[in-house]
GROMACS .gro file of N, CA and C in nm:
model
  288
    1UNK      N    1  14.188  -1.571  -6.701
    1UNK     CA    2  14.161  -1.435  -6.662
    1UNK      C    3  14.024  -1.389  -6.710
    2UNK      N    4  13.988  -1.425  -6.835
    2UNK     CA    5  13.859  -1.386  -6.890
    2UNK      C    6  13.744  -1.448  -6.810
    3UNK      N    7  13.761  -1.571  -6.768
    3UNK     CA    8  13.656  -1.639  -6.691
    3UNK      C    9  13.635  -1.570  -6.556
    4UNK      N   10  13.744  -1.531  -6.491
    4UNK     CA   11  13.733  -1.460  -6.364
    4UNK      C   12  13.663  -1.325  -6.383
    5UNK      N   13  13.697  -1.253  -6.489
    5UNK     CA   14  13.632  -1.125  -6.519
    5UNK      C   15  13.483  -1.145  -6.545
    6UNK      N   16  13.448  -1.248  -6.620
    6UNK     CA   17  13.307  -1.276  -6.649
    6UNK      C   18  13.231  -1.309  -6.521
    7UNK      N   19  13.292  -1.383  -6.430
    7UNK     CA   20  13.228  -1.415  -6.302
    7UNK      C   21  13.204  -1.287  -6.220
    8UNK      N   22  13.305  -1.201  -6.215
    8UNK     CA   23  13.292  -1.076  -6.142
    8UNK      C   24  13.183  -0.987  -6.203
    9UNK      N   25  13.182  -0.981  -6.336
    9UNK     CA   26  13.079  -0.901  -6.403
    9UNK      C   27  12.939  -0.958  -6.379
   10UNK      N   28  12.926  -1.091  -6.380
   10UNK     CA   29  12.796  -1.154  -6.352
   10UNK      C   30  12.749  -1.123  -6.211
   11UNK      N   31  12.841  -1.128  -6.114
   11UNK     CA   32  12.805  -1.095  -5.976
   11UNK      C   33  12.765  -0.948  -5.963
   12UNK      N   34  12.839  -0.862  -6.030
   12UNK     CA   35  12.808  -0.720  -6.026
   12UNK      C   36  12.670  -0.693  -6.088
   13UNK      N   37  12.645  -0.756  -6.202
   13UNK     CA   38  12.516  -0.740  -6.270
   13UNK      C   39  12.401  -0.791  -6.184
   14UNK      N   40  12.420  -0.906  -6.119
   14UNK     CA   41  12.316  -0.960  -6.031
   14UNK      C   42  12.290  -0.866  -5.913
   15UNK      N   43  12.394  -0.807  -5.859
   15UNK     CA   44  12.378  -0.712  -5.750
   15UNK      C   45  12.303  -0.587  -5.794
   16UNK      N   46  12.337  -0.537  -5.912
   16UNK     CA   47  12.266  -0.421  -5.966
   16UNK      C   48  12.119  -0.452  -5.990
   17UNK      N   49  12.089  -0.568  -6.044
   17UNK     CA   50  11.951  -0.608  -6.070
   17UNK      C   51  11.873  -0.618  -5.940
   18UNK      N   52  11.932  -0.676  -5.839
   18UNK     CA   53  11.866  -0.689  -5.708
   18UNK      C   54  11.837  -0.551  -5.650
   19UNK      N   55  11.933  -0.461  -5.657
   19UNK     CA   56  11.916  -0.325  -5.605
   19UNK      C   57  11.808  -0.252  -5.683
   20UNK      N   58  11.807  -0.265  -5.815
   20UNK     CA   59  11.706  -0.198  -5.898
   20UNK      C   60  11.566  -0.249  -5.866
   21UNK      N   61  11.551  -0.378  -5.846
   21UNK     CA   62  11.420  -0.435  -5.812
   21UNK      C   63  11.371  -0.385  -5.677
   22UNK      N   64  11.461  -0.372  -5.580
   22UNK     CA   65  11.422  -0.320  -5.449
   22UNK      C   66  11.374  -0.175  -5.459
   23UNK      N   67  11.445  -0.095  -5.535
   23UNK     CA   68  11.407   0.046  -5.553
   23UNK      C   69  11.274   0.055  -5.626
   24UNK      N   70  11.255  -0.023  -5.730
   24UNK     CA   71  11.130  -0.021  -5.806
   24UNK      C   72  11.012  -0.063  -5.718
   25UNK      N   73  11.033  -0.159  -5.631
   25UNK     CA   74  10.928  -0.205  -5.541
   25UNK      C   75  10.883  -0.093  -5.447
   26UNK      N   76  10.978  -0.021  -5.392
   26UNK     CA   77  10.945   0.089  -5.301
   26UNK      C   78  10.874   0.201  -5.376
   27UNK      N   79  10.921   0.235  -5.495
   27UNK     CA   80  10.863   0.345  -5.572
   27UNK      C   81  10.721   0.311  -5.617
   28UNK      N   82  10.695   0.188  -5.654
   28UNK     CA   83  10.565   0.152  -5.708
   28UNK      C   84  10.467   0.105  -5.601
   29UNK      N   85  10.509   0.084  -5.482
   29UNK     CA   86  10.420   0.036  -5.376
   29UNK      C   87  10.353   0.155  -5.308
   30UNK      N   88  10.225   0.180  -5.344
   30UNK     CA   89  10.155   0.296  -5.292
   30UNK      C   90  10.138   0.293  -5.141
   31UNK      N   91  10.144   0.174  -5.082
   31UNK     CA   92  10.130   0.166  -4.937
   31UNK      C   93  10.256   0.209  -4.864
   32UNK      N   94  10.367   0.213  -4.931
   32UNK     CA   95  10.490   0.266  -4.871
   32UNK      C   96  10.512   0.411  -4.910
   33UNK      N   97  10.463   0.447  -5.025
   33UNK     CA   98  10.489   0.580  -5.080
   33UNK      C   99  10.397   0.687  -5.025
   34UNK      N  100  10.274   0.649  -4.990
   34UNK     CA  101  10.175   0.747  -4.947
   34UNK      C  102  10.133   0.721  -4.803
   35UNK      N  103  10.100   0.828  -4.729
   35UNK     CA  104  10.055   0.812  -4.590
   35UNK      C  105   9.916   0.748  -4.583
   36UNK      N  106   9.877   0.707  -4.463
   36UNK     CA  107   9.746   0.643  -4.442
   36UNK      C  108   9.631   0.736  -4.479
   37UNK      N  109   9.642   0.865  -4.445
   37UNK     CA  110   9.540   0.963  -4.479
   37UNK      C  111   9.597   1.056  -4.585
   38UNK      N  112   9.527   1.065  -4.697
   38UNK     CA  113   9.573   1.144  -4.810
   38UNK      C  114   9.496   1.275  -4.817
   39UNK      N  115   9.565   1.381  -4.859
   39UNK     CA  116   9.491   1.502  -4.895
   39UNK      C  117   9.452   1.486  -5.042
   40UNK      N  118   9.382   1.584  -5.095
   40UNK     CA  119   9.328   1.570  -5.230
   40UNK      C  120   9.439   1.557  -5.334
   41UNK      N  121   9.545   1.635  -5.324
   41UNK     CA  122   9.650   1.625  -5.426
   41UNK      C  123   9.729   1.495  -5.414
   42UNK      N  124   9.748   1.442  -5.294
   42UNK     CA  125   9.814   1.311  -5.279
   42UNK      C  126   9.726   1.201  -5.338
   43UNK      N  127   9.597   1.211  -5.313
   43UNK     CA  128   9.504   1.112  -5.367
   43UNK      C  129   9.507   1.117  -5.520
   44UNK      N  130   9.508   1.236  -5.575
   44UNK     CA  131   9.516   1.253  -5.719
   44UNK      C  132   9.646   1.196  -5.774
   45UNK      N  133   9.756   1.222  -5.706
   45UNK     CA  134   9.886   1.171  -5.751
   45UNK      C  135   9.888   1.018  -5.748
   46UNK      N  136   9.831   0.960  -5.644
   46UNK     CA  137   9.830   0.814  -5.633
   46UNK      C  138   9.744   0.751  -5.743
   47UNK      N  139   9.629   0.809  -5.773
   47UNK     CA  140   9.538   0.751  -5.871
   47UNK      C  141   9.571   0.790  -6.015
   48UNK      N  142   9.618   0.912  -6.035
   48UNK     CA  143   9.637   0.963  -6.170
   48UNK      C  144   9.782   0.989  -6.208
   49UNK      N  145   9.872   0.991  -6.111
   49UNK     CA  146  10.011   1.022  -6.140
   49UNK      C  147  10.035   1.171  -6.155
   50UNK      N  148   9.938   1.252  -6.117
   50UNK     CA  149   9.950   1.398  -6.123
   50UNK      C  150   9.874   1.458  -6.006
   51UNK      N  151   9.911   1.578  -5.967
   51UNK     CA  152   9.842   1.645  -5.856
   51UNK      C  153   9.725   1.730  -5.906
   52UNK      N  154   9.676   1.703  -6.025
   52UNK     CA  155   9.565   1.776  -6.084
   52UNK      C  156   9.435   1.742  -6.012
   53UNK      N  157   9.395   1.826  -5.919
   53UNK     CA  158   9.276   1.796  -5.839
   53UNK      C  159   9.147   1.815  -5.917
   54UNK      N  160   9.150   1.892  -6.024
   54UNK     CA  161   9.031   1.908  -6.106
   54UNK      C  162   8.991   1.777  -6.171
   55UNK      N  163   9.088   1.709  -6.229
   55UNK     CA  164   9.062   1.578  -6.289
   55UNK      C  165   9.024   1.477  -6.182
   56UNK      N  166   9.089   1.483  -6.067
   56UNK     CA  167   9.055   1.395  -5.956
   56UNK      C  168   8.909   1.413  -5.917
   57UNK      N  169   8.864   1.539  -5.904
   57UNK     CA  170   8.725   1.564  -5.868
   57UNK      C  171   8.629   1.511  -5.973
   58UNK      N  172   8.664   1.532  -6.099
   58UNK     CA  173   8.578   1.491  -6.210
   58UNK      C  174   8.566   1.340  -6.223
   59UNK      N  175   8.674   1.269  -6.195
   59UNK     CA  176   8.673   1.123  -6.214
   59UNK      C  177   8.642   1.042  -6.089
   60UNK      N  178   8.680   1.093  -5.972
   60UNK     CA  179   8.669   1.012  -5.851
   60UNK      C  180   8.584   1.077  -5.742
   61UNK      N  181   8.620   1.196  -5.703
   61UNK     CA  182   8.559   1.260  -5.589
   61UNK      C  183   8.410   1.291  -5.610
   62UNK      N  184   8.366   1.291  -5.735
   62UNK     CA  185   8.226   1.318  -5.765
   62UNK      C  186   8.134   1.202  -5.727
   63UNK      N  187   8.191   1.084  -5.707
   63UNK     CA  188   8.110   0.967  -5.670
   63UNK      C  189   8.076   0.973  -5.522
   64UNK      N  190   7.949   0.959  -5.492
   64UNK     CA  191   7.901   0.968  -5.353
   64UNK      C  192   7.963   0.861  -5.264
   65UNK      N  193   7.994   0.744  -5.322
   65UNK     CA  194   8.049   0.635  -5.242
   65UNK      C  195   8.202   0.634  -5.237
   66UNK      N  196   8.267   0.737  -5.295
   66UNK     CA  197   8.413   0.744  -5.288
   66UNK      C  198   8.454   0.765  -5.142
   67UNK      N  199   8.550   0.686  -5.092
   67UNK     CA  200   8.585   0.695  -4.950
   67UNK      C  201   8.647   0.829  -4.911
   68UNK      N  202   8.595   0.887  -4.806
   68UNK     CA  203   8.648   1.014  -4.756
   68UNK      C  204   8.633   1.019  -4.606
   69UNK      N  205   8.715   1.101  -4.546
   69UNK     CA  206   8.709   1.125  -4.402
   69UNK      C  207   8.644   1.261  -4.385
   70UNK      N  208   8.529   1.262  -4.321
   70UNK     CA  209   8.456   1.387  -4.303
   70UNK      C  210   8.533   1.483  -4.212
   71UNK      N  211   8.531   1.609  -4.247
   71UNK     CA  212   8.599   1.712  -4.169
   71UNK      C  213   8.605   1.841  -4.247
   72UNK      N  214   8.676   1.938  -4.194
   72UNK     CA  215   8.686   2.067  -4.261
   72UNK      C  216   8.766   2.059  -4.391
   73UNK      N  217   8.865   1.975  -4.395
   73UNK     CA  218   8.947   1.960  -4.515
   73UNK      C  219   8.926   1.822  -4.574
   74UNK      N  220   8.942   1.814  -4.705
   74UNK     CA  221   8.928   1.685  -4.772
   74UNK      C  222   9.040   1.591  -4.730
   75UNK      N  223   9.004   1.476  -4.677
   75UNK     CA  224   9.099   1.370  -4.643
   75UNK      C  225   9.041   1.239  -4.694
   76UNK      N  226   9.129   1.149  -4.734
   76UNK     CA  227   9.087   1.023  -4.793
   76UNK      C  228   9.170   0.909  -4.735
   77UNK      N  229   9.106   0.800  -4.690
   77UNK     CA  230   9.181   0.687  -4.636
   77UNK      C  231   9.245   0.606  -4.749
   78UNK      N  232   9.377   0.604  -4.750
   78UNK     CA  233   9.454   0.544  -4.860
   78UNK      C  234   9.407   0.404  -4.897
   79UNK      N  235   9.400   0.313  -4.802
   79UNK     CA  236   9.368   0.173  -4.833
   79UNK      C  237   9.225   0.159  -4.885
   80UNK      N  238   9.132   0.236  -4.829
   80UNK     CA  239   8.993   0.231  -4.877
   80UNK      C  240   8.983   0.287  -5.019
   81UNK      N  241   9.063   0.390  -5.049
   81UNK     CA  242   9.065   0.446  -5.184
   81UNK      C  243   9.117   0.342  -5.283
   82UNK      N  244   9.223   0.272  -5.247
   82UNK     CA  245   9.279   0.167  -5.334
   82UNK      C  246   9.176   0.058  -5.357
   83UNK      N  247   9.109   0.013  -5.251
   83UNK     CA  248   9.006  -0.091  -5.265
   83UNK      C  249   8.890  -0.041  -5.352
   84UNK      N  250   8.846   0.084  -5.327
   84UNK     CA  251   8.737   0.141  -5.405
   84UNK      C  252   8.774   0.144  -5.553
   85UNK      N  253   8.896   0.186  -5.583
   85UNK     CA  254   8.939   0.194  -5.723
   85UNK      C  255   8.935   0.056  -5.788
   86UNK      N  256   8.986  -0.045  -5.721
   86UNK     CA  257   8.988  -0.180  -5.779
   86UNK      C  258   8.847  -0.231  -5.806
   87UNK      N  259   8.752  -0.189  -5.726
   87UNK     CA  260   8.613  -0.234  -5.743
   87UNK      C  261   8.534  -0.146  -5.841
   88UNK      N  262   8.577  -0.024  -5.865
   88UNK     CA  263   8.498   0.073  -5.940
   88UNK      C  264   8.569   0.140  -6.057
   89UNK      N  265   8.682   0.090  -6.098
   89UNK     CA  266   8.762   0.158  -6.199
   89UNK      C  267   8.684   0.182  -6.328
   90UNK      N  268   8.589   0.095  -6.360
   90UNK     CA  269   8.514   0.111  -6.485
   90UNK      C  270   8.422   0.233  -6.481
   91UNK      N  271   8.387   0.278  -6.363
   91UNK     CA  272   8.299   0.395  -6.346
   91UNK      C  273   8.374   0.527  -6.353
   92UNK      N  274   8.505   0.525  -6.362
   92UNK     CA  275   8.583   0.649  -6.346
   92UNK      C  276   8.619   0.718  -6.476
   93UNK      N  277   8.571   0.671  -6.587
   93UNK     CA  278   8.602   0.736  -6.714
   93UNK      C  279   8.534   0.872  -6.721
   94UNK      N  280   8.603   0.968  -6.782
   94UNK     CA  281   8.545   1.101  -6.801
   94UNK      C  282   8.452   1.092  -6.922
   95UNK      N  283   8.329   1.130  -6.902
   95UNK     CA  284   8.231   1.125  -7.010
   95UNK      C  285   8.213   1.265  -7.069
   96UNK      N  286   8.204   1.268  -7.199
   96UNK     CA  287   8.185   1.400  -7.264
   96UNK      C  288   8.041   1.422  -7.306
   0.00000   0.00000   0.00000
């Protein structure tokens, strides 16, 4: 009886682990979580984990080469922003 219970518990645990990994993948995958075109607060949330647009402007948007879509409102292409960050993360520190 104990062996059968242990097998059932192992299967249950494996199922829970699989489900948790799937959920974590969706939550952490910015390409699934955010739309193709970001507004300023979405861009800030993706890069900083907060919708603080002041910090976003100070660290990222101030760079002339930061990817943006020209128009009346600030829009940013998600994939280009991700690529830019990977190439320029060292430049994004706030200097005092």
